[in-house]
């Protein structure tokens, strides 16, 4: 089994992408919580057996408040993450939101001892069909880690979504 943190800023296409994958797997839209900041996806075989956690996880401050046991437990779910699939909203006006959300994810993962640069990270460059999308080269330059790849997508139509979901496993297999 492999656990993947599926993240990205609100309204970037993460929820639409998950819906597409879950429809393909026969799990329907009720299998996950809409509006979450991070979903955990666990593969127990092929794509048709993907399981999406119903929990959210994000630290909005520099530290976890010890009295917020729910938030602490949700961040703890990131422990054991093997890869990250990060949905980037390609629109010019969403660039800063993409960066801020990635910084929060990086901080959350560091909180449980995971360095984002040491995991395979797939940047799903979404909304490529919109006229106000940044050039792919600009997004590749802005969003990179020590071990990453980029997949263009249009979540609304499903273009590139399955490829993005399959990319973390391919990256792990290639590295051996």
mmCIF file of C-alpha atoms in Angstrom:
data_model
loop_
_atom_site.group_PDB
_atom_site.id
_atom_site.type_symbol
_atom_site.label_atom_id
_atom_site.label_comp_id
_atom_site.label_asym_id
_atom_site.label_seq_id
_atom_site.Cartn_x
_atom_site.Cartn_y
_atom_site.Cartn_z
ATOM 1 C CA UNK A 1 0.000 0.000 0.000
ATOM 2 C CA UNK A 2 1.235 3.507 -0.790
ATOM 3 C CA UNK A 3 -0.013 6.702 0.867
ATOM 4 C CA UNK A 4 -0.054 9.883 -1.224
ATOM 5 C CA UNK A 5 -0.883 13.345 0.116
ATOM 6 C CA UNK A 6 -3.091 14.999 -2.506
ATOM 7 C CA UNK A 7 -2.919 18.745 -1.956
ATOM 8 C CA UNK A 8 -3.394 22.153 -3.526
ATOM 9 C CA UNK A 9 -5.121 25.463 -2.921
ATOM 10 C CA UNK A 10 -8.894 25.776 -2.815
ATOM 11 C CA UNK A 11 -10.604 26.011 -6.207
ATOM 12 C CA UNK A 12 -7.504 24.727 -8.012
ATOM 13 C CA UNK A 13 -9.127 21.547 -9.335
ATOM 14 C CA UNK A 14 -8.104 19.072 -6.647
ATOM 15 C CA UNK A 15 -11.691 18.139 -5.768
ATOM 16 C CA UNK A 16 -12.718 17.852 -9.419
ATOM 17 C CA UNK A 17 -9.695 15.629 -10.108
ATOM 18 C CA UNK A 18 -10.530 13.368 -7.173
ATOM 19 C CA UNK A 19 -14.112 13.126 -8.368
ATOM 20 C CA UNK A 20 -12.923 12.028 -11.804
ATOM 21 C CA UNK A 21 -10.684 9.302 -10.359
ATOM 22 C CA UNK A 22 -13.348 8.098 -7.942
ATOM 23 C CA UNK A 23 -15.935 7.886 -10.711
ATOM 24 C CA UNK A 24 -13.489 5.778 -12.751
ATOM 25 C CA UNK A 25 -12.911 3.538 -9.731
ATOM 26 C CA UNK A 26 -16.639 3.160 -9.064
ATOM 27 C CA UNK A 27 -16.443 4.759 -5.611
ATOM 28 C CA UNK A 28 -18.675 7.733 -6.444
ATOM 29 C CA UNK A 29 -18.514 11.244 -5.080
ATOM 30 C CA UNK A 30 -19.507 10.356 -1.498
ATOM 31 C CA UNK A 31 -16.199 8.635 -0.745
ATOM 32 C CA UNK A 32 -14.398 11.824 0.266
ATOM 33 C CA UNK A 33 -14.994 15.122 2.010
ATOM 34 C CA UNK A 34 -15.451 18.147 -0.241
ATOM 35 C CA UNK A 35 -13.513 21.238 0.811
ATOM 36 C CA UNK A 36 -10.565 19.517 2.466
ATOM 37 C CA UNK A 37 -7.114 21.047 2.117
ATOM 38 C CA UNK A 38 -5.318 17.737 1.822
ATOM 39 C CA UNK A 39 -6.718 14.341 0.992
ATOM 40 C CA UNK A 40 -4.784 11.173 1.661
ATOM 41 C CA UNK A 41 -5.020 8.622 -1.100
ATOM 42 C CA UNK A 42 -3.950 5.050 -0.428
ATOM 43 C CA UNK A 43 -3.355 2.617 -3.275
ATOM 44 C CA UNK A 44 -3.892 -1.027 -2.421
ATOM 45 C CA UNK A 45 -3.272 -2.243 -5.938
ATOM 46 C CA UNK A 46 -4.223 -0.412 -9.073
ATOM 47 C CA UNK A 47 -6.059 2.852 -9.602
ATOM 48 C CA UNK A 48 -9.443 1.162 -9.241
ATOM 49 C CA UNK A 49 -8.642 0.370 -5.611
ATOM 50 C CA UNK A 50 -7.714 3.903 -4.583
ATOM 51 C CA UNK A 51 -9.017 4.935 -1.178
ATOM 52 C CA UNK A 52 -9.366 8.598 -0.312
ATOM 53 C CA UNK A 53 -9.269 9.643 3.326
ATOM 54 C CA UNK A 54 -12.101 11.804 4.624
ATOM 55 C CA UNK A 55 -9.739 13.898 6.723
ATOM 56 C CA UNK A 56 -8.191 17.295 6.120
ATOM 57 C CA UNK A 57 -4.784 18.464 7.213
ATOM 58 C CA UNK A 58 -3.128 21.856 7.220
ATOM 59 C CA UNK A 59 -1.315 23.987 9.752
ATOM 60 C CA UNK A 60 -2.362 27.603 9.383
ATOM 61 C CA UNK A 61 0.156 28.919 11.900
ATOM 62 C CA UNK A 62 3.846 28.236 12.386
ATOM 63 C CA UNK A 63 3.121 25.566 14.964
ATOM 64 C CA UNK A 64 0.413 23.170 16.043
ATOM 65 C CA UNK A 65 -1.522 24.280 19.111
ATOM 66 C CA UNK A 66 -1.201 21.348 21.538
ATOM 67 C CA UNK A 67 -4.764 21.995 22.706
ATOM 68 C CA UNK A 68 -6.083 21.398 19.186
ATOM 69 C CA UNK A 69 -5.996 17.621 19.315
ATOM 70 C CA UNK A 70 -8.029 17.216 16.124
ATOM 71 C CA UNK A 71 -5.603 19.307 14.065
ATOM 72 C CA UNK A 72 -2.627 17.535 15.643
ATOM 73 C CA UNK A 73 -4.172 14.158 14.789
ATOM 74 C CA UNK A 74 -4.850 15.247 11.220
ATOM 75 C CA UNK A 75 -1.275 16.435 10.746
ATOM 76 C CA UNK A 76 -0.102 13.150 12.214
ATOM 77 C CA UNK A 77 -1.874 11.432 9.302
ATOM 78 C CA UNK A 78 0.840 12.823 7.034
ATOM 79 C CA UNK A 79 3.345 10.519 8.737
ATOM 80 C CA UNK A 80 3.977 7.606 6.399
ATOM 81 C CA UNK A 81 3.279 9.608 3.259
ATOM 82 C CA UNK A 82 5.260 8.119 0.373
ATOM 83 C CA UNK A 83 4.566 10.836 -2.208
ATOM 84 C CA UNK A 84 2.760 14.109 -2.850
ATOM 85 C CA UNK A 85 0.455 15.029 -5.704
ATOM 86 C CA UNK A 86 0.101 18.822 -5.672
ATOM 87 C CA UNK A 87 -2.512 20.476 -7.901
ATOM 88 C CA UNK A 88 -1.294 23.824 -9.224
ATOM 89 C CA UNK A 89 -3.947 26.252 -10.491
ATOM 90 C CA UNK A 90 -2.347 27.563 -13.701
ATOM 91 C CA UNK A 91 -4.189 30.893 -13.671
ATOM 92 C CA UNK A 92 -1.968 33.970 -13.337
ATOM 93 C CA UNK A 93 -3.996 35.369 -10.443
ATOM 94 C CA UNK A 94 -3.630 32.112 -8.434
ATOM 95 C CA UNK A 95 0.174 31.958 -8.471
ATOM 96 C CA UNK A 96 0.586 33.359 -4.952
ATOM 97 C CA UNK A 97 -2.122 31.089 -3.497
ATOM 98 C CA UNK A 98 -0.319 28.101 -5.034
ATOM 99 C CA UNK A 99 2.968 29.154 -3.442
ATOM 100 C CA UNK A 100 1.438 29.853 -0.028
ATOM 101 C CA UNK A 101 -0.354 26.520 0.074
ATOM 102 C CA UNK A 102 2.800 24.633 -0.924
ATOM 103 C CA UNK A 103 4.707 26.405 1.858
ATOM 104 C CA UNK A 104 2.039 25.316 4.367
ATOM 105 C CA UNK A 105 2.229 21.735 3.153
ATOM 106 C CA UNK A 106 6.023 21.800 3.395
ATOM 107 C CA UNK A 107 5.733 23.062 6.998
ATOM 108 C CA UNK A 108 3.095 20.455 7.938
ATOM 109 C CA UNK A 109 5.235 17.651 6.571
ATOM 110 C CA UNK A 110 8.339 18.948 8.344
ATOM 111 C CA UNK A 111 6.313 18.921 11.562
ATOM 112 C CA UNK A 112 6.055 15.114 11.287
ATOM 113 C CA UNK A 113 9.664 14.721 10.149
ATOM 114 C CA UNK A 114 9.152 14.497 6.387
ATOM 115 C CA UNK A 115 11.254 16.628 4.048
ATOM 116 C CA UNK A 116 9.213 17.440 0.954
ATOM 117 C CA UNK A 117 12.380 17.527 -1.183
ATOM 118 C CA UNK A 118 13.050 13.863 -0.382
ATOM 119 C CA UNK A 119 9.673 12.578 -1.591
ATOM 120 C CA UNK A 120 8.441 12.197 -5.141
ATOM 121 C CA UNK A 121 6.229 15.209 -5.839
ATOM 122 C CA UNK A 122 3.937 15.380 -8.842
ATOM 123 C CA UNK A 123 2.861 18.887 -9.759
ATOM 124 C CA UNK A 124 -0.451 18.575 -11.601
ATOM 125 C CA UNK A 125 -0.562 21.775 -13.666
ATOM 126 C CA UNK A 126 -4.315 22.215 -13.891
ATOM 127 C CA UNK A 127 -6.621 24.503 -15.867
ATOM 128 C CA UNK A 128 -4.389 24.428 -18.926
ATOM 129 C CA UNK A 129 -7.424 25.186 -21.090
ATOM 130 C CA UNK A 130 -7.968 28.692 -19.691
ATOM 131 C CA UNK A 131 -6.733 31.761 -21.586
ATOM 132 C CA UNK A 132 -5.180 33.302 -18.452
ATOM 133 C CA UNK A 133 -2.966 30.267 -17.731
ATOM 134 C CA UNK A 134 0.710 30.888 -17.144
ATOM 135 C CA UNK A 135 3.121 29.247 -19.602
ATOM 136 C CA UNK A 136 4.112 25.722 -18.577
ATOM 137 C CA UNK A 137 7.787 26.736 -18.409
ATOM 138 C CA UNK A 138 6.993 29.435 -15.839
ATOM 139 C CA UNK A 139 5.066 26.959 -13.680
ATOM 140 C CA UNK A 140 7.805 24.333 -13.918
ATOM 141 C CA UNK A 141 10.320 26.953 -12.789
ATOM 142 C CA UNK A 142 8.103 28.135 -9.909
ATOM 143 C CA UNK A 143 7.088 24.689 -8.634
ATOM 144 C CA UNK A 144 9.860 22.198 -8.201
ATOM 145 C CA UNK A 145 11.422 20.091 -5.492
ATOM 146 C CA UNK A 146 14.424 17.800 -5.296
ATOM 147 C CA UNK A 147 12.435 14.936 -6.863
ATOM 148 C CA UNK A 148 9.498 16.021 -8.996
ATOM 149 C CA UNK A 149 7.666 15.815 -12.285
ATOM 150 C CA UNK A 150 4.966 17.933 -13.903
ATOM 151 C CA UNK A 151 1.750 16.759 -15.557
ATOM 152 C CA UNK A 152 -0.545 19.111 -17.471
ATOM 153 C CA UNK A 153 -4.264 18.659 -16.841
ATOM 154 C CA UNK A 154 -7.776 19.941 -17.309
ATOM 155 C CA UNK A 155 -9.620 18.417 -14.351
ATOM 156 C CA UNK A 156 -12.998 19.588 -15.634
ATOM 157 C CA UNK A 157 -12.701 17.204 -18.602
ATOM 158 C CA UNK A 158 -10.395 14.627 -16.999
ATOM 159 C CA UNK A 159 -7.453 15.340 -19.326
ATOM 160 C CA UNK A 160 -4.201 14.421 -17.560
ATOM 161 C CA UNK A 161 -5.884 13.512 -14.255
ATOM 162 C CA UNK A 162 -5.265 9.756 -14.343
ATOM 163 C CA UNK A 163 -1.721 10.348 -15.580
ATOM 164 C CA UNK A 164 -1.092 12.625 -12.589
ATOM 165 C CA UNK A 165 -2.521 10.027 -10.168
ATOM 166 C CA UNK A 166 -0.332 7.291 -11.622
ATOM 167 C CA UNK A 167 2.860 9.392 -11.685
ATOM 168 C CA UNK A 168 3.891 8.981 -7.995
ATOM 169 C CA UNK A 169 3.976 5.194 -8.289
ATOM 170 C CA UNK A 170 5.951 5.404 -11.527
ATOM 171 C CA UNK A 171 8.457 7.752 -9.906
ATOM 172 C CA UNK A 172 8.931 5.401 -6.949
ATOM 173 C CA UNK A 173 9.365 2.371 -9.227
ATOM 174 C CA UNK A 174 11.924 4.183 -11.392
ATOM 175 C CA UNK A 175 14.003 5.147 -8.389
ATOM 176 C CA UNK A 176 13.728 1.597 -7.054
#
